[in-house]
Coordinates of C-alpha atoms and ligand atoms in Angstrom, one line a residue:
M1 CA -89.1 54.6 45.8
I2 CA -86.0 53.0 47.2
E3 CA -83.6 54.0 50.0
Q4 CA -81.2 55.7 47.6
D5 CA -84.0 58.1 46.5
F6 CA -83.8 59.7 50.0
I7 CA -80.1 60.5 49.8
P8 CA -80.0 64.2 48.9
K9 CA -78.1 65.9 46.2
P10 CA -75.5 68.5 47.4
Y11 CA -77.1 71.4 49.1
K12 CA -77.0 75.0 47.9
E13 CA -76.0 77.0 50.9
L14 CA -76.1 75.8 54.6
P15 CA -77.7 78.4 56.9
N16 CA -75.8 79.6 59.9
N17 CA -78.7 79.2 62.3
G18 CA -82.5 79.1 62.4
A19 CA -85.5 77.4 63.9
V20 CA -88.4 75.3 62.7
S21 CA -91.5 73.9 64.4
Y22 CA -94.0 71.1 63.7
Q23 CA -97.0 69.6 65.4
S24 CA -97.3 65.9 64.8
P25 CA -100.1 63.6 65.9
S26 CA -100.1 60.2 67.5
N27 CA -101.9 57.3 65.7
I28 CA -103.9 54.2 66.7
A29 CA -103.3 51.0 64.7
L30 CA -106.3 49.0 63.5
V31 CA -104.1 46.3 62.1
K32 CA -101.0 46.1 64.3
Y33 CA -97.3 46.3 63.6
W34 CA -95.6 43.8 66.0
G35 CA -92.4 42.2 64.8
K36 CA -89.6 43.8 62.6
H37 CA -86.4 42.9 60.9
G38 CA -83.4 44.6 59.3
E39 CA -83.4 48.4 59.8
Q40 CA -86.8 49.1 61.1
L41 CA -88.7 47.0 58.5
P42 CA -92.1 45.6 59.5
E43 CA -92.9 41.9 59.3
N44 CA -96.4 42.7 58.2
A45 CA -98.4 45.7 56.9
S46 CA -100.3 47.8 59.3
I47 CA -102.9 50.5 59.1
S48 CA -103.9 53.2 61.6
F49 CA -106.2 56.2 62.1
T50 CA -104.1 59.3 62.6
L51 CA -105.3 61.1 65.7
S52 CA -106.0 64.7 66.1
N53 CA -105.8 66.0 69.7
C54 CA -103.0 63.7 70.9
N55 CA -99.9 65.3 69.5
T56 CA -96.4 66.5 70.0
Q57 CA -95.1 70.0 69.3
T58 CA -91.4 70.3 68.6
E59 CA -89.2 73.3 68.0
L60 CA -85.8 72.5 66.5
S61 CA -83.3 75.4 66.6
F62 CA -79.9 75.0 65.0
E63 CA -76.6 76.8 65.0
A64 CA -73.6 75.9 62.7
K65 CA -70.7 74.4 64.6
S66 CA -67.2 73.0 64.0
G67 CA -66.2 69.4 65.0
T68 CA -67.6 66.1 63.9
E69 CA -69.7 64.9 66.8
F70 CA -73.5 64.9 67.0
E71 CA -74.4 67.8 69.4
F72 CA -77.9 68.3 70.7
E73 CA -79.9 69.0 73.8
V74 CA -83.5 67.9 74.4
Y75 CA -86.0 69.7 76.6
L76 CA -89.4 68.3 77.5
D77 CA -91.9 70.9 78.8
G78 CA -88.9 73.3 79.3
N79 CA -86.9 70.8 81.4
K80 CA -83.7 69.2 80.1
E81 CA -84.4 65.6 79.4
I82 CA -81.2 63.5 79.2
G83 CA -83.3 60.3 79.2
F84 CA -84.3 61.0 75.5
E85 CA -80.7 61.4 74.4
P86 CA -79.8 57.8 73.6
K87 CA -82.9 57.3 71.4
I88 CA -82.2 60.5 69.5
R89 CA -78.5 59.7 69.1
S90 CA -79.3 56.3 67.5
F91 CA -81.9 58.0 65.4
F92 CA -79.3 60.5 64.2
E93 CA -76.9 57.6 63.4
R94 CA -79.6 55.8 61.4
V95 CA -80.7 58.8 59.4
E96 CA -77.3 60.5 58.9
Q97 CA -76.8 59.3 55.3
Y98 CA -80.2 60.8 54.4
L99 CA -79.5 64.1 56.3
P100 CA -75.8 64.6 55.8
F101 CA -75.8 68.0 57.6
L102 CA -76.5 66.5 61.1
R103 CA -72.9 66.8 62.4
K104 CA -72.6 70.4 61.1
Y105 CA -75.0 71.8 63.7
M106 CA -75.7 72.2 67.4
F107 CA -79.4 71.4 67.8
V108 CA -81.7 72.4 70.6
I109 CA -84.9 70.2 70.5
K110 CA -87.8 71.6 72.6
T111 CA -90.7 69.3 72.8
S112 CA -94.0 69.1 74.6
N113 CA -97.0 66.7 74.3
S114 CA -100.7 67.6 74.3
F115 CA -101.4 64.6 76.5
P116 CA -100.4 64.4 80.1
H117 CA -96.8 63.4 80.8
S118 CA -96.6 59.7 81.7
S119 CA -100.2 59.1 80.7
G120 CA -98.9 55.8 79.2
I121 CA -99.8 57.0 75.7
A122 CA -97.1 56.2 73.3
S123 CA -95.3 59.5 72.5
S124 CA -92.7 57.9 70.2
A125 CA -95.0 58.1 67.1
S126 CA -95.8 61.8 67.5
G127 CA -92.4 62.7 69.0
M128 CA -90.2 61.0 66.3
S129 CA -92.4 62.2 63.4
A130 CA -92.3 65.8 64.7
L131 CA -88.5 65.6 64.9
A132 CA -88.2 64.0 61.5
L133 CA -90.4 66.7 60.0
C134 CA -88.3 69.5 61.6
L135 CA -85.1 68.1 60.2
L136 CA -86.6 67.6 56.8
E137 CA -87.9 71.1 56.8
M138 CA -84.3 72.2 57.3
E139 CA -83.3 70.2 54.3
R140 CA -86.0 71.7 52.3
S141 CA -84.6 75.2 52.9
M142 CA -81.1 74.0 51.8
T143 CA -82.3 72.3 48.6
E144 CA -82.2 74.1 45.3
G145 CA -85.8 74.4 44.2
G146 CA -87.1 73.1 47.5
L147 CA -88.8 69.6 47.9
A148 CA -92.1 68.6 46.3
D149 CA -94.8 67.9 48.9
D150 CA -95.2 64.3 47.8
Y151 CA -91.5 63.6 48.2
F152 CA -91.4 65.6 51.4
N153 CA -94.2 63.4 53.0
K154 CA -92.6 60.2 51.9
K155 CA -89.1 61.1 53.1
A156 CA -90.6 62.5 56.4
S157 CA -92.3 59.2 57.0
F158 CA -89.2 57.3 55.9
L159 CA -87.0 59.2 58.5
A160 CA -89.7 58.9 61.2
R161 CA -89.8 55.1 60.6
L162 CA -86.1 54.9 61.4
G163 CA -86.8 56.6 64.7
S164 CA -89.9 54.5 65.6
G165 CA -91.8 52.2 63.3
S166 CA -95.3 53.5 64.1
A167 CA -94.1 57.1 63.7
S168 CA -94.0 56.4 59.9
R169 CA -97.9 56.5 60.1
S170 CA -98.1 59.9 61.8
I171 CA -97.2 62.3 58.9
E172 CA -100.6 62.2 57.0
G173 CA -104.1 61.0 57.7
P174 CA -106.8 60.0 58.4
L175 CA -105.8 56.4 57.4
V176 CA -102.2 55.4 56.8
V177 CA -100.8 52.1 55.6
W178 CA -97.2 51.1 56.3
G179 CA -95.7 47.9 55.0
N180 CA -95.8 46.1 51.7
H181 CA -99.3 44.7 51.0
P182 CA -100.4 43.1 47.7
D183 CA -103.8 44.8 47.7
I184 CA -102.4 48.4 48.1
A185 CA -100.4 49.4 45.1
E186 CA -98.3 52.2 46.7
S187 CA -97.6 50.4 49.9
T188 CA -94.0 49.8 51.0
N189 CA -91.9 48.8 54.0
L190 CA -89.9 52.0 53.7
Y191 CA -92.6 54.6 54.6
G192 CA -96.3 55.1 55.3
V193 CA -98.7 56.1 52.6
N194 CA -102.1 57.6 52.9
F195 CA -104.8 54.9 52.3
D196 CA -106.2 55.9 48.9
G197 CA -109.0 53.3 48.7
A198 CA -112.7 54.1 48.9
V199 CA -113.8 55.0 52.5
H200 CA -117.4 54.8 53.5
E201 CA -118.9 57.8 55.3
N202 CA -119.4 55.7 58.5
F203 CA -115.7 56.2 59.0
T204 CA -115.6 60.0 58.7
N205 CA -114.4 61.6 61.9
Y206 CA -114.2 58.2 63.6
Q207 CA -114.0 58.8 67.4
D208 CA -111.3 57.5 69.7
T209 CA -111.6 58.0 73.4
I210 CA -108.5 56.9 75.2
L211 CA -109.1 55.5 78.7
L212 CA -106.1 56.0 80.9
V213 CA -106.1 52.7 82.9
D214 CA -102.5 52.8 83.9
K215 CA -100.2 55.8 83.8
G216 CA -97.1 54.1 85.0
E217 CA -94.0 53.2 82.9
K218 CA -94.5 50.2 80.7
Q219 CA -92.7 47.2 82.1
V220 CA -91.7 46.0 78.7
S221 CA -90.8 48.5 75.9
S222 CA -92.1 48.0 72.4
T223 CA -88.6 47.5 71.1
V224 CA -88.1 44.5 73.4
G225 CA -91.6 43.2 72.5
H226 CA -90.8 43.4 68.8
N227 CA -87.6 41.5 69.3
L228 CA -89.5 38.7 71.1
M229 CA -91.2 38.0 67.8
H230 CA -88.0 36.5 66.6
N231 CA -88.2 32.8 67.3
H232 CA -91.8 33.3 68.5
P233 CA -93.7 30.0 67.9
Y234 CA -96.7 31.8 66.4
A235 CA -94.8 34.5 64.5
Q236 CA -95.4 33.4 60.9
Q237 CA -99.1 32.7 61.5
R238 CA -99.4 36.2 63.1
F239 CA -97.7 38.0 60.3
S240 CA -99.9 36.3 57.6
T241 CA -103.1 36.9 59.7
A242 CA -102.3 40.6 60.0
N243 CA -101.9 40.9 56.2
E244 CA -105.2 39.0 55.8
N245 CA -106.9 41.3 58.3
L246 CA -105.7 44.3 56.3
S247 CA -107.3 42.8 53.1
K248 CA -110.5 42.3 55.0
L249 CA -110.3 45.9 56.3
I250 CA -109.9 47.3 52.8
A251 CA -113.3 45.9 51.8
I252 CA -114.9 47.0 55.1
L253 CA -113.6 50.5 54.8
E254 CA -115.4 50.7 51.4
N255 CA -118.7 49.0 52.3
G256 CA -119.0 50.6 55.8
D257 CA -119.8 47.3 57.5
L258 CA -119.2 48.2 61.2
S259 CA -119.9 44.8 62.6
S260 CA -117.1 43.3 60.5
F261 CA -114.9 46.3 61.4
I262 CA -115.4 45.5 65.1
E263 CA -114.4 41.9 64.5
V264 CA -111.1 42.7 62.7
V265 CA -110.1 45.5 65.1
E266 CA -110.8 43.8 68.4
S267 CA -109.3 40.6 67.1
E268 CA -106.1 42.5 66.2
A269 CA -105.9 44.0 69.6
L270 CA -106.3 40.7 71.4
Q271 CA -103.8 39.0 69.0
L272 CA -101.2 41.7 69.8
H273 CA -101.5 40.9 73.5
A274 CA -101.7 37.2 72.8
M275 CA -98.3 37.5 71.1
M276 CA -96.9 39.1 74.3
M277 CA -98.4 36.3 76.5
S278 CA -97.0 33.6 74.3
S279 CA -93.4 34.9 73.8
M280 CA -90.5 33.7 75.9
P281 CA -90.1 35.5 78.3
Y282 CA -93.9 36.1 78.4
F283 CA -95.5 39.2 79.8
I284 CA -99.0 40.7 80.3
L285 CA -99.5 44.5 79.8
M286 CA -103.3 44.4 80.4
K287 CA -104.5 45.3 83.9
P288 CA -107.7 44.0 85.6
N289 CA -109.4 47.3 84.7
T290 CA -108.5 46.8 81.0
L291 CA -110.5 43.5 81.1
E292 CA -113.3 45.1 83.1
I293 CA -113.6 47.9 80.4
I294 CA -113.6 45.3 77.6
N295 CA -116.4 43.3 79.2
R296 CA -118.5 46.4 79.8
I297 CA -118.0 47.5 76.1
W298 CA -119.2 44.0 75.1
A299 CA -122.2 44.2 77.4
Y300 CA -123.1 47.7 76.2
R301 CA -123.0 46.5 72.6
K302 CA -125.2 43.6 73.3
T303 CA -127.9 45.7 75.0
T304 CA -127.8 48.7 72.7
K305 CA -126.7 47.4 69.3
S306 CA -124.1 50.1 69.4
K307 CA -121.1 49.8 67.1
V308 CA -118.6 50.8 69.8
C309 CA -115.4 48.7 70.0
F310 CA -112.0 48.7 71.6
T311 CA -108.4 48.4 70.6
L312 CA -105.2 48.3 72.6
D313 CA -101.7 49.5 72.2
A314 CA -98.7 47.9 73.9
G315 CA -100.1 48.9 77.3
A316 CA -103.0 48.8 79.6
N317 CA -104.9 51.8 78.2
V318 CA -108.0 51.1 76.2
H319 CA -108.9 53.0 73.0
V320 CA -112.6 53.1 72.6
L321 CA -113.5 53.5 68.9
Y322 CA -117.0 54.5 67.6
P323 CA -118.7 56.2 64.7
N324 CA -119.2 60.0 64.9
S325 CA -123.0 59.4 64.8
E326 CA -122.8 57.7 68.2
K327 CA -120.7 60.3 69.8
D328 CA -123.2 61.6 72.4
A329 CA -124.5 58.2 73.5
V330 CA -121.1 56.6 73.8
L331 CA -119.6 59.5 75.7
T332 CA -122.4 59.3 78.2
F333 CA -121.7 55.5 78.5
I334 CA -118.0 56.2 79.0
E335 CA -118.5 58.9 81.6
S336 CA -120.9 56.8 83.7
E337 CA -119.6 53.2 83.2
L338 CA -116.0 53.2 82.0
A339 CA -114.4 56.3 83.6
P340 CA -114.6 54.7 87.1
F341 CA -112.0 52.1 85.9
C342 CA -109.5 54.8 84.8
K343 CA -106.8 56.2 86.9
N344 CA -108.3 59.3 88.5
G345 CA -111.3 58.9 86.2
E346 CA -109.2 60.3 83.3
F347 CA -109.8 59.8 79.6
I348 CA -108.9 61.8 76.5
S349 CA -111.4 62.4 73.7
D350 CA -109.9 62.3 70.3
Q351 CA -110.8 61.5 66.7
A352 CA -109.3 60.7 63.3
G353 CA -107.2 63.6 62.0
F354 CA -105.3 64.7 59.0
G355 CA -101.7 64.6 60.0
A356 CA -98.8 66.9 61.0
I357 CA -98.8 70.6 60.5
K358 CA -96.0 73.1 60.3
L359 CA -96.2 75.8 63.0
Ligands
DP6_1 C1 -98.2 48.0 69.6 O1 -93.4 51.9 66.8 O2 -93.3 51.8 69.3 O3 -98.2 50.3 69.0 O4 -90.4 50.6 66.0 O5 -89.5 49.7 68.1 O6 -90.2 52.1 68.0 P1 -90.4 50.7 67.5 O7 -91.9 50.3 68.0 P2 -93.2 51.1 68.0 O8 -94.3 49.9 68.1 C2 -95.6 50.1 68.3 C3 -96.4 48.9 68.1 C4 -97.9 49.0 68.5 C5 -98.7 48.7 67.3 C6 -98.8 49.7 66.2 O9 -98.7 50.9 66.4 O10 -98.9 49.3 65.0

């Protein structure tokens, strides 16, 4: 599909008012998106596990209005949140041609996250995908004959991408690819697609325990970080390595080789942070406890032959990934050895999930 396929035909009747709600999950990338061009187009393909427990619930209510401005209010946990307005305004501007009813309504967006506020967990993926889904659900109700599910998922991901790149991977699950990749026929820079290759049972219900190392605001936003990949000395090498890592991962997902899985996933996490450390200006998002946790995971793996591994987002928190078969043992290890390095001993247990749901 191309951009034009997402420009809707004239609507039947526009409702006067109404409300729609979605719950949309966060996701954790195994091969990372870091670097973009044009209008939210990734420099390399990425793949993620969709999460399950970490999600955003958004209710969008709408009332027909006159005038030609965008009008909306945003509430987080019941409190008006003007801090979100600029991001939503630029999202509305970017998606307007694909949702031409946006200026015709006054919107009230009420949102809440399942994970603690300011936990440092990226809420843009779950938040932007939930909002995109609500808006598209509105469109579905205005469209003669509705919208087919496949088209709906693609357009929801396409819109979510225009809000935040990683949000394009939060519509479906458990594994979603975003970005053109020669080994994945349906893959595209425009939206995320469910990974449809063979997946070994080792990866069923894969566990992700998120260790909350630092709950403060990030010093450098992802958007600034992506921009620093322009003129980055290692950019081209990084983009081609990411695409190669995705090729390796396709084979690993099929054969279930967890040792090779660990190698790709940990290397991706460290390369992401290596890009931050080698950009100009340079920056470091890991904290001493991030490194302490990584070293303890490595030591545990050495003594137990466990297949536990880590990955990182653009922050200090550590995502501990492990097969469902090791759930009890690894949780015991986390509680006794890793939790002491988390802020207030806090961590969130999650696992691969199946995407957004309409409420
Ligand atoms: C490090 O999707 O937050 O989590 O497109 O500017 O909103 P924007 O960036 P964002 O970038 C997230 C990057 C990452 C890796 C990943 O999720 O692939």
